[in-house]
mmCIF file of C-alpha atoms and ligand atoms in Angstrom:
data_model
loop_
_atom_site.group_PDB
_atom_site.id
_atom_site.type_symbol
_atom_site.label_atom_id
_atom_site.label_comp_id
_atom_site.label_asym_id
_atom_site.label_seq_id
_atom_site.Cartn_x
_atom_site.Cartn_y
_atom_site.Cartn_z
ATOM 1 C CA MET H 1 -12.244 109.624 213.519
ATOM 2 C CA LYS H 2 -15.954 109.277 212.907
ATOM 3 C CA ASN H 3 -17.510 106.169 211.430
ATOM 4 C CA ILE H 4 -16.079 105.202 208.077
ATOM 5 C CA TYR H 5 -18.531 103.466 205.786
ATOM 6 C CA LEU H 6 -16.982 101.387 203.029
ATOM 7 C CA ASP H 7 -19.845 99.050 202.228
ATOM 8 C CA HIS H 8 -21.727 100.896 199.482
ATOM 9 C CA ALA H 9 -22.175 97.723 197.413
ATOM 10 C CA ALA H 10 -24.431 96.463 200.230
ATOM 11 C CA THR H 11 -26.418 99.662 200.456
ATOM 12 C CA THR H 12 -26.097 103.450 200.263
ATOM 13 C CA PRO H 13 -27.533 106.295 202.344
ATOM 14 C CA VAL H 14 -30.714 107.895 201.035
ATOM 15 C CA ALA H 15 -30.016 111.329 199.543
ATOM 16 C CA GLN H 16 -31.587 114.264 201.381
ATOM 17 C CA LYS H 17 -33.351 115.410 198.193
ATOM 18 C CA VAL H 18 -34.811 111.931 197.804
ATOM 19 C CA ILE H 19 -36.315 112.023 201.291
ATOM 20 C CA LYS H 20 -37.744 115.444 200.538
ATOM 21 C CA ALA H 21 -39.303 114.204 197.298
ATOM 22 C CA MET H 22 -40.842 111.182 199.046
ATOM 23 C CA LYS H 23 -42.326 112.948 202.046
ATOM 24 C CA PRO H 24 -45.554 114.360 200.543
ATOM 25 C CA PHE H 25 -46.519 110.887 199.353
ATOM 26 C CA TYR H 26 -46.810 109.531 202.880
ATOM 27 C CA GLN H 27 -49.401 112.018 204.095
ATOM 28 C CA ALA H 28 -50.681 114.766 201.813
ATOM 29 C CA ASP H 29 -50.733 112.657 198.633
ATOM 30 C CA PHE H 30 -51.153 109.191 200.027
ATOM 31 C CA ALA H 31 -54.103 107.889 197.985
ATOM 32 C CA ASN H 32 -54.094 104.464 196.367
ATOM 33 C CA PRO H 33 -52.996 104.901 192.750
ATOM 34 C CA ALA H 34 -55.619 102.350 191.713
ATOM 35 C CA SER H 35 -58.473 104.486 193.079
ATOM 36 C CA ALA H 36 -60.558 106.342 190.518
ATOM 37 C CA HIS H 37 -61.005 109.494 192.615
ATOM 38 C CA LEU H 38 -58.963 112.621 192.147
ATOM 39 C CA PRO H 39 -56.387 111.953 194.897
ATOM 40 C CA GLY H 40 -55.940 108.461 193.462
ATOM 41 C CA GLN H 41 -55.314 109.896 190.024
ATOM 42 C CA LYS H 42 -52.714 112.196 191.492
ATOM 43 C CA SER H 43 -50.872 109.199 192.978
ATOM 44 C CA ALA H 44 -51.144 107.341 189.681
ATOM 45 C CA ALA H 45 -49.698 110.351 187.869
ATOM 46 C CA ALA H 46 -46.737 110.476 190.271
ATOM 47 C CA ILE H 47 -46.034 106.809 189.568
ATOM 48 C CA GLU H 48 -46.216 107.332 185.817
ATOM 49 C CA ASP H 49 -43.833 110.296 186.108
ATOM 50 C CA ALA H 50 -41.392 108.078 187.987
ATOM 51 C CA ARG H 51 -41.825 105.387 185.328
ATOM 52 C CA GLU H 52 -40.848 107.898 182.611
ATOM 53 C CA ILE H 53 -37.794 108.907 184.620
ATOM 54 C CA ILE H 54 -36.683 105.291 185.156
ATOM 55 C CA ALA H 55 -37.313 104.411 181.503
ATOM 56 C CA ASP H 56 -35.139 107.346 180.518
ATOM 57 C CA PHE H 57 -32.507 106.409 183.134
ATOM 58 C CA LEU H 58 -32.233 102.930 181.605
ATOM 59 C CA GLY H 59 -32.445 104.078 177.997
ATOM 60 C CA ALA H 60 -35.746 102.259 177.450
ATOM 61 C CA GLU H 61 -37.908 103.343 174.561
ATOM 62 C CA LYS H 62 -41.243 103.101 176.353
ATOM 63 C CA ALA H 63 -42.263 103.764 179.949
ATOM 64 C CA GLU H 64 -44.487 100.688 179.897
ATOM 65 C CA GLU H 65 -41.341 98.574 179.625
ATOM 66 C CA ILE H 66 -40.650 99.331 183.303
ATOM 67 C CA ILE H 67 -42.183 97.200 186.063
ATOM 68 C CA PHE H 68 -41.792 98.458 189.612
ATOM 69 C CA THR H 69 -40.826 95.789 192.133
ATOM 70 C CA ALA H 70 -39.881 95.562 195.793
ATOM 71 C CA GLY H 71 -36.158 95.655 194.955
ATOM 72 C CA GLY H 72 -33.414 93.910 193.051
ATOM 73 C CA THR H 73 -34.232 90.492 194.431
ATOM 74 C CA GLU H 74 -37.828 90.652 193.259
ATOM 75 C CA ALA H 75 -36.807 92.020 189.860
ATOM 76 C CA ASP H 76 -34.408 89.075 189.387
ATOM 77 C CA ASN H 77 -37.027 86.574 190.571
ATOM 78 C CA LEU H 78 -39.645 87.991 188.217
ATOM 79 C CA ALA H 79 -37.247 87.962 185.279
ATOM 80 C CA LEU H 80 -36.071 84.384 185.779
ATOM 81 C CA LYS H 81 -39.261 82.713 186.948
ATOM 82 C CA GLY H 82 -41.570 84.900 184.860
ATOM 83 C CA VAL H 83 -39.782 84.143 181.589
ATOM 84 C CA ALA H 84 -39.203 80.485 182.470
ATOM 85 C CA MET H 85 -42.866 79.864 183.179
ATOM 86 C CA ALA H 86 -43.975 81.739 180.071
ATOM 87 C CA LYS H 87 -41.602 79.792 177.838
ATOM 88 C CA ALA H 88 -41.652 76.357 179.472
ATOM 89 C CA GLU H 89 -43.309 74.791 176.442
ATOM 90 C CA GLU H 90 -40.526 75.982 174.139
ATOM 91 C CA GLY H 91 -37.759 74.623 176.305
ATOM 92 C CA LYS H 92 -36.529 74.176 179.841
ATOM 93 C CA HIS H 93 -32.880 75.133 179.696
ATOM 94 C CA ILE H 94 -31.401 78.305 181.208
ATOM 95 C CA ILE H 95 -27.810 79.511 181.101
ATOM 96 C CA THR H 96 -26.394 81.655 183.893
ATOM 97 C CA SER H 97 -23.010 82.037 185.574
ATOM 98 C CA GLN H 98 -21.447 80.682 188.751
ATOM 99 C CA ILE H 99 -20.951 84.159 190.193
ATOM 100 C CA GLU H 100 -24.488 85.535 190.084
ATOM 101 C CA HIS H 101 -26.171 87.134 193.081
ATOM 102 C CA HIS H 102 -28.215 84.660 195.110
ATOM 103 C CA ALA H 103 -31.399 86.295 193.806
ATOM 104 C CA VAL H 104 -30.559 84.747 190.422
ATOM 105 C CA LEU H 105 -28.871 81.551 191.621
ATOM 106 C CA LYS H 106 -31.683 80.594 193.989
ATOM 107 C CA SER H 107 -34.323 81.430 191.386
ATOM 108 C CA CYS H 108 -32.547 78.982 189.080
ATOM 109 C CA GLU H 109 -32.434 76.346 191.820
ATOM 110 C CA TYR H 110 -36.154 76.864 192.381
ATOM 111 C CA LEU H 111 -36.914 76.344 188.692
ATOM 112 C CA GLU H 112 -34.723 73.244 188.686
ATOM 113 C CA LYS H 113 -36.397 71.786 191.759
ATOM 114 C CA HIS H 114 -40.041 72.631 191.168
ATOM 115 C CA PHE H 115 -40.365 72.969 187.393
ATOM 116 C CA ASP H 116 -37.769 70.534 186.012
ATOM 117 C CA PHE H 117 -35.623 73.158 184.361
ATOM 118 C CA GLU H 118 -32.005 72.399 183.584
ATOM 119 C CA ILE H 119 -29.500 75.095 184.430
ATOM 120 C CA THR H 120 -26.005 75.536 183.047
ATOM 121 C CA TYR H 121 -23.724 77.585 185.281
ATOM 122 C CA LEU H 122 -20.954 79.122 183.182
ATOM 123 C CA SER H 123 -17.559 79.167 184.837
ATOM 124 C CA VAL H 124 -15.478 82.345 184.999
ATOM 125 C CA ASP H 125 -11.750 82.958 184.639
ATOM 126 C CA GLU H 126 -9.464 84.069 187.498
ATOM 127 C CA ASN H 127 -10.698 87.645 187.022
ATOM 128 C CA GLY H 128 -14.353 86.693 187.272
ATOM 129 C CA LEU H 129 -15.137 87.041 183.578
ATOM 130 C CA VAL H 130 -17.402 84.837 181.491
ATOM 131 C CA ASP H 131 -15.976 83.535 178.220
ATOM 132 C CA PRO H 132 -18.314 84.294 175.261
ATOM 133 C CA GLU H 133 -17.021 81.155 173.522
ATOM 134 C CA GLU H 134 -18.173 79.054 176.468
ATOM 135 C CA LEU H 135 -21.600 80.658 176.274
ATOM 136 C CA LYS H 136 -21.794 79.751 172.571
ATOM 137 C CA ALA H 137 -20.796 76.199 173.333
ATOM 138 C CA GLN H 138 -23.453 75.744 176.025
ATOM 139 C CA ILE H 139 -26.440 76.916 173.989
ATOM 140 C CA ARG H 140 -28.913 74.151 173.209
ATOM 141 C CA GLU H 141 -32.098 73.729 171.174
ATOM 142 C CA ASP H 142 -34.142 74.115 174.347
ATOM 143 C CA THR H 143 -32.309 77.130 175.835
ATOM 144 C CA ILE H 144 -34.930 79.783 176.519
ATOM 145 C CA LEU H 145 -33.062 82.314 178.658
ATOM 146 C CA ILE H 146 -29.558 83.542 179.399
ATOM 147 C CA SER H 147 -29.018 85.534 182.607
ATOM 148 C CA ILE H 148 -25.574 87.002 183.211
ATOM 149 C CA MET H 149 -24.961 89.805 185.688
ATOM 150 C CA TYR H 150 -23.591 93.086 184.358
ATOM 151 C CA ALA H 151 -21.122 93.597 187.214
ATOM 152 C CA ASN H 152 -20.336 91.428 190.184
ATOM 153 C CA ASN H 153 -21.096 92.801 193.645
ATOM 154 C CA GLU H 154 -18.171 91.049 195.344
ATOM 155 C CA ILE H 155 -15.169 91.365 193.036
ATOM 156 C CA GLY H 156 -16.451 94.110 190.716
ATOM 157 C CA SER H 157 -15.891 92.264 187.440
ATOM 158 C CA ILE H 158 -17.760 93.812 184.513
ATOM 159 C CA GLN H 159 -18.948 91.318 181.903
ATOM 160 C CA PRO H 160 -18.798 91.854 178.132
ATOM 161 C CA ILE H 161 -22.602 92.120 178.107
ATOM 162 C CA LYS H 162 -22.925 93.454 174.571
ATOM 163 C CA GLU H 163 -20.928 90.589 173.158
ATOM 164 C CA LEU H 164 -22.921 88.059 175.191
ATOM 165 C CA VAL H 165 -26.214 89.620 174.074
ATOM 166 C CA GLU H 166 -25.161 89.316 170.425
ATOM 167 C CA ILE H 167 -24.683 85.596 170.910
ATOM 168 C CA ALA H 168 -28.133 85.331 172.500
ATOM 169 C CA GLN H 169 -29.690 87.300 169.642
ATOM 170 C CA THR H 170 -28.032 85.168 166.978
ATOM 171 C CA ASN H 171 -29.627 82.172 168.638
ATOM 172 C CA GLU H 172 -32.953 83.916 169.333
ATOM 173 C CA ILE H 173 -32.690 83.463 173.077
ATOM 174 C CA LEU H 174 -33.850 86.045 175.617
ATOM 175 C CA PHE H 175 -31.171 87.795 177.663
ATOM 176 C CA HIS H 176 -31.535 89.118 181.212
ATOM 177 C CA THR H 177 -28.905 90.988 183.168
ATOM 178 C CA ASP H 178 -28.760 91.841 186.863
ATOM 179 C CA ALA H 179 -27.442 95.409 186.623
ATOM 180 C CA VAL H 180 -28.013 96.296 190.279
ATOM 181 C CA GLN H 181 -24.381 97.378 190.788
ATOM 182 C CA ILE H 182 -24.245 99.646 187.730
ATOM 183 C CA PRO H 183 -26.198 102.855 188.507
ATOM 184 C CA GLY H 184 -23.931 105.555 189.886
ATOM 185 C CA GLN H 185 -20.904 103.961 188.237
ATOM 186 C CA PHE H 186 -21.874 103.616 184.580
ATOM 187 C CA LYS H 187 -24.678 104.823 182.375
ATOM 188 C CA LEU H 188 -27.214 102.157 181.501
ATOM 189 C CA ASP H 189 -28.609 101.929 177.988
ATOM 190 C CA VAL H 190 -30.814 98.906 177.411
ATOM 191 C CA LYS H 191 -31.299 99.737 173.738
ATOM 192 C CA ASN H 192 -27.632 99.940 173.028
ATOM 193 C CA LEU H 193 -26.918 96.804 175.058
ATOM 194 C CA GLY H 194 -29.743 94.937 173.361
ATOM 195 C CA VAL H 195 -30.845 93.180 176.553
ATOM 196 C CA ASP H 196 -34.418 91.920 176.880
ATOM 197 C CA LEU H 197 -34.656 92.224 180.655
ATOM 198 C CA LEU H 198 -32.618 94.178 183.201
ATOM 199 C CA SER H 199 -32.861 94.569 186.987
ATOM 200 C CA ILE H 200 -31.997 97.546 189.196
ATOM 201 C CA SER H 201 -32.491 98.384 192.887
ATOM 202 C CA ALA H 202 -32.959 101.901 194.309
ATOM 203 C CA HIS H 203 -31.023 101.473 197.549
ATOM 204 C CA LYS H 204 -27.789 100.864 195.657
ATOM 205 C CA PHE H 205 -27.924 104.393 194.215
ATOM 206 C CA ASN H 206 -29.021 106.563 197.152
ATOM 207 C CA GLY H 207 -32.692 105.673 196.925
ATOM 208 C CA PRO H 208 -34.845 103.915 199.511
ATOM 209 C CA LYS H 209 -34.705 100.197 200.286
ATOM 210 C CA GLY H 210 -37.454 97.848 199.165
ATOM 211 C CA VAL H 211 -37.995 99.284 195.705
ATOM 212 C CA GLY H 212 -36.523 98.394 192.339
ATOM 213 C CA ALA H 213 -37.409 97.976 188.717
ATOM 214 C CA LEU H 214 -37.353 95.373 185.998
ATOM 215 C CA PHE H 215 -37.010 96.500 182.393
ATOM 216 C CA VAL H 216 -38.890 94.125 180.089
ATOM 217 C CA LYS H 217 -38.633 94.820 176.377
ATOM 218 C CA LYS H 218 -42.011 95.352 174.766
ATOM 219 C CA GLY H 219 -43.622 92.141 173.541
ATOM 220 C CA ILE H 220 -41.918 89.815 175.996
ATOM 221 C CA GLU H 221 -44.322 87.712 178.016
ATOM 222 C CA LEU H 222 -43.916 87.092 181.726
ATOM 223 C CA VAL H 223 -45.938 84.933 184.069
ATOM 224 C CA PRO H 224 -46.567 87.164 187.110
ATOM 225 C CA GLN H 225 -45.089 85.832 190.334
ATOM 226 C CA MET H 226 -47.631 87.513 192.584
ATOM 227 C CA SER H 227 -51.323 86.721 192.377
ATOM 228 C CA GLY H 228 -53.653 89.606 193.067
ATOM 229 C CA GLY H 229 -54.688 92.891 191.505
ATOM 230 C CA SER H 230 -53.986 94.088 187.992
ATOM 231 C CA GLN H 231 -51.302 96.616 188.904
ATOM 232 C CA GLU H 232 -48.270 97.129 186.658
ATOM 233 C CA ARG H 233 -50.181 95.999 183.563
ATOM 234 C CA LYS H 234 -50.990 92.704 185.268
ATOM 235 C CA ARG H 235 -47.330 91.832 185.613
ATOM 236 C CA ARG H 236 -46.859 92.576 189.321
ATOM 237 C CA ALA H 237 -49.841 92.488 191.648
ATOM 238 C CA GLY H 238 -49.934 94.603 194.791
ATOM 239 C CA THR H 239 -50.307 98.299 195.568
ATOM 240 C CA VAL H 240 -47.242 100.088 194.257
ATOM 241 C CA ASN H 241 -44.973 101.558 196.937
ATOM 242 C CA LEU H 242 -45.856 105.096 195.918
ATOM 243 C CA ALA H 243 -43.397 107.165 197.976
ATOM 244 C CA ALA H 244 -40.550 104.724 197.359
ATOM 245 C CA VAL H 245 -41.123 104.737 193.610
ATOM 246 C CA VAL H 246 -41.102 108.547 193.615
ATOM 247 C CA GLY H 247 -37.897 108.365 195.667
ATOM 248 C CA MET H 248 -36.284 105.987 193.190
ATOM 249 C CA GLY H 249 -37.150 108.412 190.388
ATOM 250 C CA LYS H 250 -35.519 111.267 192.259
ATOM 251 C CA ALA H 251 -32.454 109.136 193.041
ATOM 252 C CA ALA H 252 -32.162 108.269 189.340
ATOM 253 C CA THR H 253 -32.310 111.931 188.340
ATOM 254 C CA ILE H 254 -29.599 112.872 190.830
ATOM 255 C CA THR H 255 -27.456 109.866 189.869
ATOM 256 C CA ALA H 256 -27.665 110.669 186.158
ATOM 257 C CA SER H 257 -26.770 114.328 186.624
ATOM 258 C CA ASN H 258 -23.766 113.574 188.811
ATOM 259 C CA LEU H 259 -22.431 110.459 187.071
ATOM 260 C CA GLU H 260 -19.162 111.593 185.451
ATOM 261 C CA ASN H 261 -18.123 113.586 188.467
ATOM 262 C CA LYS H 262 -18.828 110.704 190.840
ATOM 263 C CA LYS H 263 -17.169 108.105 188.644
ATOM 264 C CA GLU H 264 -13.988 110.117 188.384
ATOM 265 C CA LYS H 265 -13.885 110.524 192.156
ATOM 266 C CA LEU H 266 -14.454 106.848 192.786
ATOM 267 C CA LEU H 267 -11.786 105.821 190.281
ATOM 268 C CA ALA H 268 -9.147 108.093 191.782
ATOM 269 C CA LEU H 269 -9.953 106.902 195.290
ATOM 270 C CA ARG H 270 -9.993 103.250 194.241
ATOM 271 C CA GLU H 271 -6.620 103.453 192.529
ATOM 272 C CA TYR H 272 -5.134 105.193 195.564
ATOM 273 C CA PHE H 273 -6.605 102.618 197.948
ATOM 274 C CA ILE H 274 -5.398 99.668 195.856
ATOM 275 C CA SER H 275 -1.884 100.990 195.506
ATOM 276 C CA GLU H 276 -1.698 101.694 199.255
ATOM 277 C CA LEU H 277 -2.880 98.159 200.015
ATOM 278 C CA LEU H 278 -0.405 96.568 197.636
ATOM 279 C CA THR H 279 2.551 98.598 198.892
ATOM 280 C CA ASN H 280 1.815 98.458 202.623
ATOM 281 C CA PHE H 281 1.101 94.764 203.019
ATOM 282 C CA LYS H 282 2.944 91.658 201.985
ATOM 283 C CA ASP H 283 1.112 88.516 200.932
ATOM 284 C CA VAL H 284 -1.939 90.347 199.710
ATOM 285 C CA LYS H 285 -3.710 89.780 196.440
ATOM 286 C CA LEU H 286 -6.257 91.906 194.621
ATOM 287 C CA ASN H 287 -9.308 89.786 193.786
ATOM 288 C CA GLY H 288 -11.069 90.605 190.545
ATOM 289 C CA PRO H 289 -9.973 92.238 187.305
ATOM 290 C CA GLU H 290 -7.621 95.107 186.591
ATOM 291 C CA ALA H 291 -8.662 98.713 186.110
ATOM 292 C CA GLU H 292 -11.160 99.031 183.240
ATOM 293 C CA LEU H 293 -12.968 95.792 183.852
ATOM 294 C CA ARG H 294 -13.567 96.542 187.537
ATOM 295 C CA LEU H 295 -16.387 98.591 189.076
ATOM 296 C CA PRO H 296 -14.997 102.014 190.064
ATOM 297 C CA ALA H 297 -16.239 101.571 193.645
ATOM 298 C CA ASN H 298 -14.933 98.031 194.199
ATOM 299 C CA ILE H 299 -11.854 96.835 196.035
ATOM 300 C CA ASN H 300 -11.607 93.197 197.069
ATOM 301 C CA ILE H 301 -8.375 92.282 198.755
ATOM 302 C CA ALA H 302 -7.105 88.980 200.109
ATOM 303 C CA PHE H 303 -4.843 88.857 203.145
ATOM 304 C CA LYS H 304 -3.064 85.518 203.031
ATOM 305 C CA ASN H 305 -3.496 83.357 206.140
ATOM 306 C CA PHE H 306 -5.816 85.826 207.827
ATOM 307 C CA ASN H 307 -9.429 85.267 208.681
ATOM 308 C CA SER H 308 -11.797 87.802 207.157
ATOM 309 C CA GLU H 309 -14.186 87.579 210.114
ATOM 310 C CA SER H 310 -11.538 88.670 212.580
ATOM 311 C CA LEU H 311 -10.238 91.377 210.244
ATOM 312 C CA LEU H 312 -13.765 92.750 209.852
ATOM 313 C CA PHE H 313 -14.460 92.504 213.572
ATOM 314 C CA ASN H 314 -11.333 94.486 214.374
ATOM 315 C CA LEU H 315 -12.064 97.028 211.650
ATOM 316 C CA SER H 316 -15.527 97.380 213.103
ATOM 317 C CA LEU H 317 -14.074 98.049 216.575
ATOM 318 C CA ASN H 318 -12.213 100.889 214.907
ATOM 319 C CA LYS H 319 -15.454 102.217 213.386
ATOM 320 C CA ILE H 320 -14.683 100.987 209.887
ATOM 321 C CA ALA H 321 -17.488 99.172 208.060
ATOM 322 C CA ALA H 322 -16.419 96.760 205.301
ATOM 323 C CA ALA H 323 -17.625 93.331 204.175
ATOM 324 C CA ALA H 324 -16.500 89.812 203.427
ATOM 325 C CA GLY H 325 -17.650 89.085 199.915
ATOM 326 C CA SER H 326 -21.291 90.012 199.990
ATOM 327 C CA ALA H 327 -23.587 91.057 202.797
ATOM 328 C CA CYS H 328 -25.381 87.762 202.353
ATOM 329 C CA ALA H 329 -22.183 85.717 202.625
ATOM 330 C CA SER H 330 -20.936 87.325 205.812
ATOM 331 C CA GLY H 331 -21.952 85.653 209.002
ATOM 332 C CA SER H 332 -21.556 82.257 207.397
ATOM 333 C CA LEU H 333 -18.288 80.389 207.576
ATOM 334 C CA ASN H 334 -18.348 79.298 203.959
ATOM 335 C CA VAL H 335 -16.031 80.899 201.470
ATOM 336 C CA SER H 336 -18.002 83.015 199.025
ATOM 337 C CA HIS H 337 -19.187 81.221 195.885
ATOM 338 C CA VAL H 338 -17.619 84.013 193.842
ATOM 339 C CA LEU H 339 -14.124 83.583 195.290
ATOM 340 C CA GLU H 340 -14.504 79.854 194.829
ATOM 341 C CA ALA H 341 -15.493 80.357 191.187
ATOM 342 C CA ILE H 342 -12.376 82.415 190.410
ATOM 343 C CA GLY H 343 -10.304 79.594 191.875
ATOM 344 C CA LEU H 344 -8.744 81.621 194.664
ATOM 345 C CA GLU H 345 -6.604 79.487 196.975
ATOM 346 C CA LYS H 346 -8.207 78.820 200.348
ATOM 347 C CA ASP H 347 -5.523 80.602 202.379
ATOM 348 C CA TYR H 348 -6.306 83.763 200.402
ATOM 349 C CA ALA H 349 -10.072 83.286 200.100
ATOM 350 C CA GLN H 350 -10.569 83.037 203.860
ATOM 351 C CA GLY H 351 -8.881 86.384 204.382
ATOM 352 C CA SER H 352 -10.662 88.347 201.665
ATOM 353 C CA ILE H 353 -12.477 91.591 202.352
ATOM 354 C CA ARG H 354 -14.467 93.910 200.170
ATOM 355 C CA PHE H 355 -14.364 97.668 200.467
ATOM 356 C CA SER H 356 -16.933 99.487 198.364
ATOM 357 C CA LEU H 357 -16.633 103.229 197.987
ATOM 358 C CA GLY H 358 -19.169 106.020 197.943
ATOM 359 C CA GLN H 359 -18.835 109.559 196.660
ATOM 360 C CA ASN H 360 -18.387 110.969 200.158
ATOM 361 C CA ASN H 361 -15.404 108.832 201.107
ATOM 362 C CA THR H 362 -12.103 110.692 201.336
ATOM 363 C CA LYS H 363 -8.390 110.080 200.977
ATOM 364 C CA ALA H 364 -7.976 110.798 204.678
ATOM 365 C CA GLU H 365 -10.394 107.970 205.460
ATOM 366 C CA ILE H 366 -8.398 105.602 203.263
ATOM 367 C CA ASP H 367 -5.190 106.605 205.040
ATOM 368 C CA TYR H 368 -6.835 105.857 208.374
ATOM 369 C CA VAL H 369 -8.038 102.462 207.122
ATOM 370 C CA ILE H 370 -4.534 101.552 205.934
ATOM 371 C CA LYS H 371 -3.002 102.615 209.249
ATOM 372 C CA THR H 372 -5.653 100.673 211.201
ATOM 373 C CA LEU H 373 -5.271 97.590 209.029
ATOM 374 C CA LYS H 374 -1.525 97.645 209.664
ATOM 375 C CA GLU H 375 -2.079 97.699 213.415
ATOM 376 C CA ILE H 376 -4.671 94.926 213.192
ATOM 377 C CA THR H 377 -2.620 92.606 211.000
ATOM 378 C CA THR H 378 0.521 93.150 213.068
ATOM 379 C CA ARG H 379 -1.352 92.332 216.261
ATOM 380 C CA LEU H 380 -3.162 89.309 214.829
ATOM 381 C CA GLU H 381 0.105 87.963 213.433
ATOM 382 C CA SER H 382 1.768 88.118 216.830
ATOM 383 C CA LEU H 383 -0.991 86.122 218.526
HETATM 384 C C1 LIG Y 401 -28.044 94.175 196.169
HETATM 385 C C2 LIG Y 401 -28.088 93.282 194.986
HETATM 386 C C3 LIG Y 401 -29.258 92.562 194.663
HETATM 387 C C4 LIG Y 401 -30.472 92.559 195.548
HETATM 388 O O1 LIG Y 401 -31.142 93.777 195.568
HETATM 389 P P1 LIG Y 401 -32.141 94.091 196.786
HETATM 390 O O2 LIG Y 401 -32.807 95.368 196.377
HETATM 391 O O3 LIG Y 401 -31.286 94.266 197.997
HETATM 392 O O4 LIG Y 401 -33.085 92.962 196.892
HETATM 393 C C5 LIG Y 401 -29.242 91.797 193.522
HETATM 394 N N1 LIG Y 401 -28.166 91.732 192.723
HETATM 395 C C6 LIG Y 401 -27.033 92.399 192.992
HETATM 396 C C7 LIG Y 401 -25.883 92.303 192.067
HETATM 397 C C8 LIG Y 401 -26.945 93.194 194.137
HETATM 398 O O5 LIG Y 401 -25.821 93.840 194.406
#
């Protein structure tokens, strides 16, 4: 067996066509897009083409509603801090959830610590879902922003974003969503969703690392978080990562054209994997919601009384790459904040692993993983 990669929620391989699209922009067409000369204009045109593609990919009305960033983390930081600083005089209360990515959670902590914001962290149910009634109940006079992730990277729970946005709109509060896990699994449509801000990251959908985008609905003010040049309509200073932005555009085009096909494949594989896990092992528990409310690529399974670190280490020895919770959580001994938030018992939480599928994974690979996991658990149990 060759290496089996089941960690696509952490990152994905860059598509061959994406690399090909990026290449010219490193050497032949390398000019600074801010330069007035002809080569510079060519670079600027390539960036604006990519902006049109990303706007279309997200269902945005205008290309200028897209700000290119250095990834999902920066997009989340700019959304949270940018809106907070622009609206601080109207109010200093933000509502988010307990299961957000650290890019959102730590941005909130930063605003709390350095700018005296108050943050309400909505709890989630045992499936990792926010209750719209709780959101309603937590809204205050001084609430200026609600940030709830579209789908969770660890347990795959998909939030009722449209319903949550309606509540925000009724109360005239801005709504941001971290949608980094969505591309390649669902179509994004910011207009239909009604969100004011939305983050994506290219490397989660076969684009390069270090590039992402923030959708900001026209008319919404942001305080830039980088001081410098007037790039990105003065909302994000710094020379745009030309080749990477072109690559993200190409990745979006490929992702959009292949979506239904890929989704169907992922769903079939996920259901097979889950049923194999549940039938082959005793004392296991599927973390996260059932079928429709779970990301097609996500499987998060708890092995009672096992230690996820040793399971992952042994899987790794057998050339299988998986994760404990999120990439950021692994390596630390703490139980993931997401598993804690869904109230998973400690003896299950400590033995939880996440498998995240890609379109090139096969049934044969899943069979090998099941067989290997059986050997590993049997051996670890006998120790
Ligand atoms: C990966 C991820 C991020 C961070 O994106 P980067 O481009 O790696 O900075 C943010 N939110 C979620 C939900 C993610 O999965």
